[in-house]
Amino acid sequence: MEEKKILVLGGKTGMLGQALVKTGLAQGYDVATLGREDGDMTDFEFLKEKIRQVNPHCIFNAVAYTAVDNAEDDEQNAVTVNKRLPEMLAVILKDLPVYLIHYSTDFVFSGRQRNLPYTEKDSTEPLSVYGATKLAGEQALSKLDSCAVLRTAWLFGEGRKNFVSTILKFAQERDALRVVADQFGSPTYTRDLAEMSFLIMKNHGVGLFHAVNSGQASWCDLASEAVKLFNLPTFVEPIETKDWVQKAVRPKYSVLSTQKLQQLYGYVPRPWTQALQEYIFENMETLKIR
Ligand SMILES: NC(=O)c1ccc[n+]([C@@H]2O[C@H](COP(=O)([O-])OP(=O)(O)OC[C@H]3O[C@@H](n4cnc5c(N)ncnc54)[C@H](OP(=O)(O)O)[C@@H]3O)[C@@H](O)[C@H]2O)c1
């Protein structure tokens, strides 16, 4: 078995998928991708055959139904991608010497009466269809021997529209923005998450891991920091969740603790502010509207 061959599901178009491909190539891996562009990934026989053909030693599943609000009215498709696909991977990989890294979300937590970062041992209670389907995906993989599930959160990064790029677009067009200030989470750079993913893969980590940048923020903190780093005069007005109508209910608090990563591998993720600065400074031109 070639120990340097990896397969990234969603590697061509997904925000995290693209970061995994970049990191994999930079670290000398032979990288293959599989996505919608290749066929129907939610078809069991297709998926099984593609995995057999590529014959990787590790698969990263960065495919997900990530449209949190749309999922409320499109449950069937969210279930297919977030629950059924991991279920299929569990069956296909059960007897193969392939290690799997799968991704989940802080939205498996409710944030109710909570102000301490969540650990991998804390009870889940998703508030949305997205959160529930992602939790079902985690559970589908819980019996696989050679699998790590990385819960991450509030991603920003190259290659796809995200909260930060959207805020910077609006901030260049308007004098003021209103942003929710009473939901708290763990902003995370896809580049850093990719690095954590390879660290866990190399150590053959098994089970649940929280993988986010250090620190915590509200959406308003994240937007304000991005606007400041981009050197814009835009006023970012803090508002409450009740004044920003969204279809899906989000946790008020879903900060994730990365203590397990630190205890097992001595790895302390850098603060999100530092990661955000790198993302913005390296992508100034792409983030500018023309
Ligand atoms: N983004 C966040 O803030 C965030 C927060 C917490 C956890 N996560 C988790 O982190 C992981 C990566 O998220 P991301 O933000 O990188 O996701 P993303 O940018 O939305 O990418 C999702 C990928 O899944 C693919 N996909 C979706 N439905 C598909 C289908 N039916 N068939 C084939 N491919 C399909 C997309 O392909 P197309 O481009 O063709 O649609 C894309 O490649 C996910 O597990 C997500 O749940 C993300």
mmCIF file of C-alpha atoms and ligand atoms in Angstrom:
data_model
loop_
_atom_site.group_PDB
_atom_site.id
_atom_site.type_symbol
_atom_site.label_atom_id
_atom_site.label_comp_id
_atom_site.label_asym_id
_atom_site.label_seq_id
_atom_site.Cartn_x
_atom_site.Cartn_y
_atom_site.Cartn_z
ATOM 1 C CA MET A 1 0.000 0.000 0.000
ATOM 2 C CA GLU A 2 1.336 3.421 -1.022
ATOM 3 C CA GLU A 3 1.435 5.347 2.263
ATOM 4 C CA LYS A 4 1.567 8.717 0.552
ATOM 5 C CA LYS A 5 -1.647 8.583 -1.439
ATOM 6 C CA ILE A 6 -4.579 10.598 -0.152
ATOM 7 C CA LEU A 7 -8.052 11.182 -1.523
ATOM 8 C CA VAL A 8 -9.853 14.433 -0.732
ATOM 9 C CA LEU A 9 -13.631 14.308 -1.181
ATOM 10 C CA GLY A 10 -14.709 17.820 -2.167
ATOM 11 C CA GLY A 11 -11.085 18.737 -2.921
ATOM 12 C CA LYS A 12 -11.784 20.726 -6.086
ATOM 13 C CA THR A 13 -14.571 23.059 -4.961
ATOM 14 C CA GLY A 14 -14.986 22.885 -1.169
ATOM 15 C CA MET A 15 -13.370 25.591 0.957
ATOM 16 C CA LEU A 16 -11.739 23.100 3.324
ATOM 17 C CA GLY A 17 -11.254 20.556 0.538
ATOM 18 C CA GLN A 18 -9.077 22.998 -1.408
ATOM 19 C CA ALA A 19 -6.977 23.763 1.698
ATOM 20 C CA LEU A 20 -6.459 20.030 2.296
ATOM 21 C CA VAL A 21 -5.298 19.552 -1.293
ATOM 22 C CA LYS A 22 -2.853 22.466 -1.001
ATOM 23 C CA THR A 23 -1.436 21.224 2.307
ATOM 24 C CA GLY A 24 -1.241 17.641 1.056
ATOM 25 C CA LEU A 25 0.704 18.662 -2.046
ATOM 26 C CA ALA A 26 3.003 20.926 -0.005
ATOM 27 C CA GLN A 27 3.757 17.991 2.314
ATOM 28 C CA GLY A 28 4.658 15.745 -0.592
ATOM 29 C CA TYR A 29 1.543 13.571 -0.775
ATOM 30 C CA ASP A 30 0.116 12.125 -3.940
ATOM 31 C CA VAL A 31 -3.285 13.836 -3.897
ATOM 32 C CA ALA A 32 -6.445 12.718 -5.686
ATOM 33 C CA THR A 33 -9.846 14.406 -5.462
ATOM 34 C CA LEU A 34 -13.403 13.246 -5.899
ATOM 35 C CA GLY A 35 -16.425 15.510 -6.206
ATOM 36 C CA ARG A 36 -19.712 16.269 -7.883
ATOM 37 C CA GLU A 37 -17.774 16.987 -11.098
ATOM 38 C CA ASP A 38 -16.809 13.282 -11.294
ATOM 39 C CA GLY A 39 -20.281 11.801 -10.865
ATOM 40 C CA ASP A 40 -22.864 11.089 -8.160
ATOM 41 C CA MET A 41 -20.875 10.677 -4.969
ATOM 42 C CA THR A 42 -23.974 9.700 -3.055
ATOM 43 C CA ASP A 43 -24.305 6.560 -5.206
ATOM 44 C CA PHE A 44 -22.862 3.672 -3.201
ATOM 45 C CA GLU A 45 -21.449 1.671 -6.127
ATOM 46 C CA PHE A 46 -19.921 4.764 -7.748
ATOM 47 C CA LEU A 47 -18.236 5.817 -4.508
ATOM 48 C CA LYS A 48 -16.966 2.321 -3.772
ATOM 49 C CA GLU A 49 -15.531 1.901 -7.259
ATOM 50 C CA LYS A 50 -13.804 5.320 -7.208
ATOM 51 C CA ILE A 51 -12.186 4.548 -3.850
ATOM 52 C CA ARG A 52 -11.052 1.174 -5.169
ATOM 53 C CA GLN A 53 -9.533 2.803 -8.265
ATOM 54 C CA VAL A 54 -7.641 5.510 -6.343
ATOM 55 C CA ASN A 55 -6.583 3.085 -3.598
ATOM 56 C CA PRO A 56 -5.575 5.794 -1.068
ATOM 57 C CA HIS A 57 -4.133 5.174 2.386
ATOM 58 C CA CYS A 58 -6.204 8.067 3.735
ATOM 59 C CA ILE A 59 -9.485 9.737 2.747
ATOM 60 C CA PHE A 60 -10.478 13.220 3.905
ATOM 61 C CA ASN A 61 -14.231 13.745 3.619
ATOM 62 C CA ALA A 62 -14.706 17.488 3.148
ATOM 63 C CA VAL A 63 -18.039 17.040 1.349
ATOM 64 C CA ALA A 64 -21.056 18.342 3.227
ATOM 65 C CA TYR A 65 -24.379 20.089 2.843
ATOM 66 C CA THR A 66 -23.281 23.331 4.519
ATOM 67 C CA ALA A 67 -26.158 25.720 3.707
ATOM 68 C CA VAL A 68 -27.402 25.892 7.298
ATOM 69 C CA ASP A 69 -30.593 27.865 6.598
ATOM 70 C CA ASN A 70 -31.525 26.060 3.364
ATOM 71 C CA ALA A 71 -31.272 22.723 5.170
ATOM 72 C CA GLU A 72 -34.346 23.608 7.244
ATOM 73 C CA ASP A 73 -36.517 23.249 4.093
ATOM 74 C CA ASP A 74 -34.324 20.751 2.253
ATOM 75 C CA GLU A 75 -33.860 18.092 4.895
ATOM 76 C CA GLN A 76 -33.752 15.181 2.458
ATOM 77 C CA ASN A 77 -30.709 16.493 0.608
ATOM 78 C CA ALA A 78 -28.984 17.460 3.869
ATOM 79 C CA VAL A 79 -29.565 13.926 5.165
ATOM 80 C CA THR A 80 -28.208 12.371 1.964
ATOM 81 C CA VAL A 81 -24.934 14.292 2.081
ATOM 82 C CA ASN A 82 -24.358 14.688 5.827
ATOM 83 C CA LYS A 83 -25.650 11.320 7.073
ATOM 84 C CA ARG A 84 -25.959 8.875 4.170
ATOM 85 C CA LEU A 85 -22.536 9.610 2.677
ATOM 86 C CA PRO A 86 -20.705 8.915 5.987
ATOM 87 C CA GLU A 87 -22.846 5.796 6.393
ATOM 88 C CA MET A 88 -21.706 4.609 2.975
ATOM 89 C CA LEU A 89 -18.066 5.380 3.833
ATOM 90 C CA ALA A 90 -18.432 3.345 7.031
ATOM 91 C CA VAL A 91 -19.595 0.324 5.006
ATOM 92 C CA ILE A 92 -17.045 0.714 2.193
ATOM 93 C CA LEU A 93 -14.058 1.257 4.508
ATOM 94 C CA LYS A 94 -14.980 -1.333 7.153
ATOM 95 C CA ASP A 95 -12.665 -4.002 5.747
ATOM 96 C CA LEU A 96 -10.174 -1.808 3.884
ATOM 97 C CA PRO A 97 -6.812 -0.576 5.206
ATOM 98 C CA VAL A 98 -7.876 3.038 4.691
ATOM 99 C CA TYR A 99 -7.818 5.739 7.353
ATOM 100 C CA LEU A 100 -10.649 8.302 7.253
ATOM 101 C CA ILE A 101 -10.801 11.880 8.442
ATOM 102 C CA HIS A 102 -14.326 13.267 8.517
ATOM 103 C CA TYR A 103 -15.521 16.738 9.555
ATOM 104 C CA SER A 104 -18.345 17.820 11.801
ATOM 105 C CA THR A 105 -19.484 21.032 13.392
ATOM 106 C CA ASP A 106 -19.895 23.067 16.579
ATOM 107 C CA PHE A 107 -23.610 23.215 15.634
ATOM 108 C CA VAL A 108 -24.042 19.742 17.202
ATOM 109 C CA PHE A 109 -24.180 21.713 20.486
ATOM 110 C CA SER A 110 -27.035 23.859 21.770
ATOM 111 C CA GLY A 111 -25.076 26.434 23.749
ATOM 112 C CA ARG A 112 -27.893 26.506 26.289
ATOM 113 C CA GLN A 113 -26.725 27.837 29.669
ATOM 114 C CA ARG A 114 -23.145 27.478 28.603
ATOM 115 C CA ASN A 115 -20.102 29.703 28.868
ATOM 116 C CA LEU A 116 -17.281 27.143 28.993
ATOM 117 C CA PRO A 117 -15.653 25.761 25.822
ATOM 118 C CA TYR A 118 -17.142 22.404 24.789
ATOM 119 C CA THR A 119 -14.938 19.310 24.991
ATOM 120 C CA GLU A 120 -15.315 16.112 22.964
ATOM 121 C CA LYS A 121 -17.001 14.535 26.009
ATOM 122 C CA ASP A 122 -19.834 17.050 26.295
ATOM 123 C CA SER A 123 -23.403 16.067 25.390
ATOM 124 C CA THR A 124 -24.717 17.129 22.022
ATOM 125 C CA GLU A 125 -28.059 18.786 21.333
ATOM 126 C CA PRO A 126 -28.342 20.185 17.808
ATOM 127 C CA LEU A 127 -30.835 22.993 17.276
ATOM 128 C CA SER A 128 -31.010 22.815 13.463
ATOM 129 C CA VAL A 129 -31.487 20.289 10.656
ATOM 130 C CA TYR A 130 -27.880 20.933 9.612
ATOM 131 C CA GLY A 131 -26.609 20.224 13.150
ATOM 132 C CA ALA A 132 -28.768 17.099 13.484
ATOM 133 C CA THR A 133 -27.671 15.666 10.127
ATOM 134 C CA LYS A 134 -24.000 16.348 10.908
ATOM 135 C CA LEU A 135 -24.395 14.612 14.272
ATOM 136 C CA ALA A 136 -25.958 11.621 12.493
ATOM 137 C CA GLY A 137 -22.879 11.583 10.213
ATOM 138 C CA GLU A 138 -20.554 11.487 13.244
ATOM 139 C CA GLN A 139 -22.548 8.629 14.739
ATOM 140 C CA ALA A 140 -22.451 6.660 11.489
ATOM 141 C CA LEU A 141 -18.637 6.641 11.716
ATOM 142 C CA SER A 142 -18.288 6.060 15.448
ATOM 143 C CA LYS A 143 -17.722 2.311 15.054
ATOM 144 C CA LEU A 144 -15.106 2.577 12.337
ATOM 145 C CA ASP A 145 -11.721 1.580 13.839
ATOM 146 C CA SER A 146 -9.557 3.755 11.651
ATOM 147 C CA CYS A 147 -11.370 7.076 11.652
ATOM 148 C CA ALA A 148 -11.104 10.531 13.220
ATOM 149 C CA VAL A 149 -14.008 12.982 13.256
ATOM 150 C CA LEU A 150 -12.871 16.590 13.535
ATOM 151 C CA ARG A 151 -15.458 19.068 14.765
ATOM 152 C CA THR A 152 -14.646 22.504 13.485
ATOM 153 C CA ALA A 153 -16.371 25.890 13.341
ATOM 154 C CA TRP A 154 -16.876 29.273 11.713
ATOM 155 C CA LEU A 155 -14.518 28.604 8.782
ATOM 156 C CA PHE A 156 -12.876 31.237 6.620
ATOM 157 C CA GLY A 157 -10.371 30.597 3.855
ATOM 158 C CA GLU A 158 -9.490 30.747 0.197
ATOM 159 C CA GLY A 159 -11.453 29.337 -2.697
ATOM 160 C CA ARG A 160 -15.054 29.910 -1.665
ATOM 161 C CA LYS A 161 -17.352 32.620 -0.347
ATOM 162 C CA ASN A 162 -17.388 32.661 3.453
ATOM 163 C CA PHE A 163 -18.511 34.916 6.324
ATOM 164 C CA VAL A 164 -15.313 37.013 6.277
ATOM 165 C CA SER A 165 -15.210 37.489 2.498
ATOM 166 C CA THR A 166 -18.912 38.423 2.515
ATOM 167 C CA ILE A 167 -18.437 40.942 5.339
ATOM 168 C CA LEU A 168 -15.494 42.528 3.509
ATOM 169 C CA LYS A 169 -17.518 42.756 0.300
ATOM 170 C CA PHE A 170 -20.398 44.557 2.062
ATOM 171 C CA ALA A 171 -17.989 46.695 4.090
ATOM 172 C CA GLN A 172 -16.518 48.045 0.840
ATOM 173 C CA GLU A 173 -19.988 48.944 -0.425
ATOM 174 C CA ARG A 174 -21.587 50.420 2.707
ATOM 175 C CA ASP A 175 -20.865 52.865 5.527
ATOM 176 C CA ALA A 176 -22.255 50.594 8.216
ATOM 177 C CA LEU A 177 -23.043 46.929 8.817
ATOM 178 C CA ARG A 178 -25.208 45.284 11.483
ATOM 179 C CA VAL A 179 -23.730 42.052 12.839
ATOM 180 C CA VAL A 180 -24.935 39.650 15.536
ATOM 181 C CA ALA A 181 -22.995 40.116 18.776
ATOM 182 C CA ASP A 182 -24.653 37.590 21.095
ATOM 183 C CA GLN A 183 -23.511 34.316 19.495
ATOM 184 C CA PHE A 184 -20.029 33.112 20.399
ATOM 185 C CA GLY A 185 -17.874 30.582 18.576
ATOM 186 C CA SER A 186 -14.394 29.614 17.398
ATOM 187 C CA PRO A 187 -13.399 31.280 14.079
ATOM 188 C CA THR A 188 -11.035 28.999 12.170
ATOM 189 C CA TYR A 189 -8.806 29.321 9.113
ATOM 190 C CA THR A 190 -9.093 26.380 6.689
ATOM 191 C CA ARG A 191 -5.288 26.442 6.294
ATOM 192 C CA ASP A 192 -4.868 25.819 10.029
ATOM 193 C CA LEU A 193 -7.569 23.145 10.053
ATOM 194 C CA ALA A 194 -5.790 21.391 7.186
ATOM 195 C CA GLU A 195 -2.557 21.464 9.201
ATOM 196 C CA MET A 196 -4.346 19.985 12.244
ATOM 197 C CA SER A 197 -5.901 17.334 9.994
ATOM 198 C CA PHE A 198 -2.510 16.143 8.717
ATOM 199 C CA LEU A 199 -1.118 16.162 12.255
ATOM 200 C CA ILE A 200 -3.962 13.901 13.400
ATOM 201 C CA MET A 201 -3.570 11.683 10.323
ATOM 202 C CA LYS A 202 0.170 11.235 10.901
ATOM 203 C CA ASN A 203 -0.528 10.250 14.507
ATOM 204 C CA HIS A 204 -3.363 7.979 13.418
ATOM 205 C CA GLY A 205 -5.784 9.699 15.818
ATOM 206 C CA VAL A 206 -9.049 7.869 16.350
ATOM 207 C CA GLY A 207 -12.373 9.236 17.588
ATOM 208 C CA LEU A 208 -13.640 12.754 18.103
ATOM 209 C CA PHE A 209 -11.397 15.831 18.021
ATOM 210 C CA HIS A 210 -12.198 19.520 18.315
ATOM 211 C CA ALA A 211 -10.069 21.309 15.718
ATOM 212 C CA VAL A 212 -10.360 25.109 15.687
ATOM 213 C CA ASN A 213 -8.146 28.154 16.109
ATOM 214 C CA SER A 214 -7.630 29.381 19.683
ATOM 215 C CA GLY A 215 -9.756 32.084 21.252
ATOM 216 C CA GLN A 216 -13.398 32.944 20.876
ATOM 217 C CA ALA A 217 -15.444 35.632 19.154
ATOM 218 C CA SER A 218 -18.914 36.816 18.359
ATOM 219 C CA TRP A 219 -19.839 37.258 14.687
ATOM 220 C CA CYS A 220 -19.563 40.987 15.381
ATOM 221 C CA ASP A 221 -16.036 40.591 16.825
ATOM 222 C CA LEU A 222 -15.005 38.602 13.754
ATOM 223 C CA ALA A 223 -16.513 41.143 11.352
ATOM 224 C CA SER A 224 -14.984 44.109 13.228
ATOM 225 C CA GLU A 225 -11.521 42.537 13.222
ATOM 226 C CA ALA A 226 -11.765 41.761 9.491
ATOM 227 C CA VAL A 227 -12.894 45.311 8.661
ATOM 228 C CA LYS A 228 -10.066 46.738 10.787
ATOM 229 C CA LEU A 229 -7.423 44.525 9.152
ATOM 230 C CA PHE A 230 -8.740 45.501 5.717
ATOM 231 C CA ASN A 231 -8.332 49.129 6.779
ATOM 232 C CA LEU A 232 -11.931 50.133 6.072
ATOM 233 C CA PRO A 233 -13.796 52.932 7.912
ATOM 234 C CA THR A 234 -17.087 50.947 7.937
ATOM 235 C CA PHE A 235 -19.005 51.054 11.227
ATOM 236 C CA VAL A 236 -19.876 47.575 12.519
ATOM 237 C CA GLU A 237 -22.964 47.843 14.683
ATOM 238 C CA PRO A 238 -23.519 45.048 17.233
ATOM 239 C CA ILE A 239 -27.054 43.653 17.163
ATOM 240 C CA GLU A 240 -28.905 40.832 18.913
ATOM 241 C CA THR A 241 -29.900 37.506 17.350
ATOM 242 C CA LYS A 242 -33.573 38.437 17.706
ATOM 243 C CA ASP A 243 -33.001 41.398 15.356
ATOM 244 C CA TRP A 244 -31.449 39.264 12.577
ATOM 245 C CA VAL A 245 -33.983 36.820 11.173
ATOM 246 C CA GLN A 246 -32.520 33.502 10.040
ATOM 247 C CA LYS A 247 -34.335 30.288 9.269
ATOM 248 C CA ALA A 248 -32.133 27.955 11.338
ATOM 249 C CA VAL A 249 -31.601 28.405 15.070
ATOM 250 C CA ARG A 250 -27.920 28.757 15.973
ATOM 251 C CA PRO A 251 -26.318 28.078 19.350
ATOM 252 C CA LYS A 252 -25.666 31.221 21.383
ATOM 253 C CA TYR A 253 -22.393 29.676 22.534
ATOM 254 C CA SER A 254 -20.452 26.960 20.703
ATOM 255 C CA VAL A 255 -16.807 27.668 21.512
ATOM 256 C CA LEU A 256 -14.767 24.448 21.196
ATOM 257 C CA SER A 257 -11.935 23.408 23.489
ATOM 258 C CA THR A 258 -8.784 22.074 21.796
ATOM 259 C CA GLN A 259 -7.317 20.652 25.006
ATOM 260 C CA LYS A 260 -7.354 17.116 23.608
ATOM 261 C CA LEU A 261 -5.132 18.154 20.681
ATOM 262 C CA GLN A 262 -2.775 19.808 23.141
ATOM 263 C CA GLN A 263 -2.723 16.871 25.548
ATOM 264 C CA LEU A 264 -2.226 14.200 22.877
ATOM 265 C CA TYR A 265 0.107 15.963 20.462
ATOM 266 C CA GLY A 266 1.325 19.072 22.304
ATOM 267 C CA TYR A 267 -0.334 21.157 19.602
ATOM 268 C CA VAL A 268 -1.765 24.555 20.464
ATOM 269 C CA PRO A 269 -3.626 26.169 17.551
ATOM 270 C CA ARG A 270 -2.700 29.794 16.980
ATOM 271 C CA PRO A 271 -5.255 32.503 17.901
ATOM 272 C CA TRP A 272 -7.970 33.158 15.300
ATOM 273 C CA THR A 273 -6.938 36.851 15.144
ATOM 274 C CA GLN A 274 -3.474 35.870 13.898
ATOM 275 C CA ALA A 275 -4.913 33.402 11.383
ATOM 276 C CA LEU A 276 -7.411 36.002 10.158
ATOM 277 C CA GLN A 277 -4.621 38.511 9.629
ATOM 278 C CA GLU A 278 -2.722 36.007 7.477
ATOM 279 C CA TYR A 279 -5.839 35.164 5.450
ATOM 280 C CA ILE A 280 -6.671 38.817 4.806
ATOM 281 C CA PHE A 281 -3.126 40.042 4.146
ATOM 282 C CA GLU A 282 -2.444 37.193 1.704
ATOM 283 C CA ASN A 283 -5.735 37.651 -0.129
ATOM 284 C CA MET A 284 -6.047 41.473 -0.227
ATOM 285 C CA GLU A 285 -6.393 41.583 -4.010
ATOM 286 C CA THR A 286 -8.963 38.779 -4.286
ATOM 287 C CA LEU A 287 -11.018 40.232 -1.439
ATOM 288 C CA LYS A 288 -11.192 43.678 -3.074
ATOM 289 C CA ILE A 289 -14.346 44.391 -5.086
ATOM 290 C CA ARG A 290 -13.814 45.877 -8.509
HETATM 291 N N1 LIG B 1 -18.003 26.423 6.689
HETATM 292 C C1 LIG B 1 -18.088 26.452 8.018
HETATM 293 O O1 LIG B 1 -18.151 27.516 8.636
HETATM 294 C C2 LIG B 1 -18.110 25.158 8.790
HETATM 295 C C3 LIG B 1 -18.350 25.218 10.178
HETATM 296 C C4 LIG B 1 -18.349 24.032 10.908
HETATM 297 C C5 LIG B 1 -18.121 22.822 10.275
HETATM 298 N N2 LIG B 1 -17.921 22.801 8.935
HETATM 299 C C6 LIG B 1 -17.711 21.493 8.309
HETATM 300 O O2 LIG B 1 -16.455 21.511 7.664
HETATM 301 C C7 LIG B 1 -16.508 20.705 6.481
HETATM 302 C C8 LIG B 1 -16.054 21.518 5.294
HETATM 303 O O3 LIG B 1 -16.915 22.636 5.123
HETATM 304 P P1 LIG B 1 -16.689 23.709 3.960
HETATM 305 O O4 LIG B 1 -17.111 25.030 4.506
HETATM 306 O O5 LIG B 1 -15.356 23.537 3.372
HETATM 307 O O6 LIG B 1 -17.796 23.247 2.929
HETATM 308 P P2 LIG B 1 -18.100 23.873 1.481
HETATM 309 O O7 LIG B 1 -17.105 24.896 1.124
HETATM 310 O O8 LIG B 1 -19.553 24.228 1.467
HETATM 311 O O9 LIG B 1 -17.861 22.630 0.520
HETATM 312 C C9 LIG B 1 -18.724 21.554 0.530
HETATM 313 C C10 LIG B 1 -18.261 20.564 -0.489
HETATM 314 O O10 LIG B 1 -19.218 19.502 -0.532
HETATM 315 C C11 LIG B 1 -19.625 19.318 -1.878
HETATM 316 N N3 LIG B 1 -20.995 18.811 -1.962
HETATM 317 C C12 LIG B 1 -22.094 19.257 -1.341
HETATM 318 N N4 LIG B 1 -23.165 18.531 -1.699
HETATM 319 C C13 LIG B 1 -22.707 17.588 -2.565
HETATM 320 C C14 LIG B 1 -23.328 16.533 -3.302
HETATM 321 N N5 LIG B 1 -24.625 16.296 -3.219
HETATM 322 N N6 LIG B 1 -22.555 15.772 -4.099
HETATM 323 C C15 LIG B 1 -21.237 16.006 -4.217
HETATM 324 N N7 LIG B 1 -20.596 16.993 -3.552
HETATM 325 C C16 LIG B 1 -21.333 17.764 -2.748
HETATM 326 C C17 LIG B 1 -19.506 20.682 -2.520
HETATM 327 O O11 LIG B 1 -19.489 20.533 -3.909
HETATM 328 P P3 LIG B 1 -20.043 21.706 -4.875
HETATM 329 O O12 LIG B 1 -19.029 22.800 -4.821
HETATM 330 O O13 LIG B 1 -20.128 21.035 -6.192
HETATM 331 O O14 LIG B 1 -21.362 22.122 -4.327
HETATM 332 C C18 LIG B 1 -18.166 21.135 -1.928
HETATM 333 O O15 LIG B 1 -17.093 20.556 -2.594
HETATM 334 C C19 LIG B 1 -17.949 20.199 6.387
HETATM 335 O O16 LIG B 1 -18.032 18.935 6.954
HETATM 336 C C20 LIG B 1 -18.730 21.171 7.230
HETATM 337 O O17 LIG B 1 -19.905 20.601 7.750
HETATM 338 C C21 LIG B 1 -17.904 23.931 8.182
#
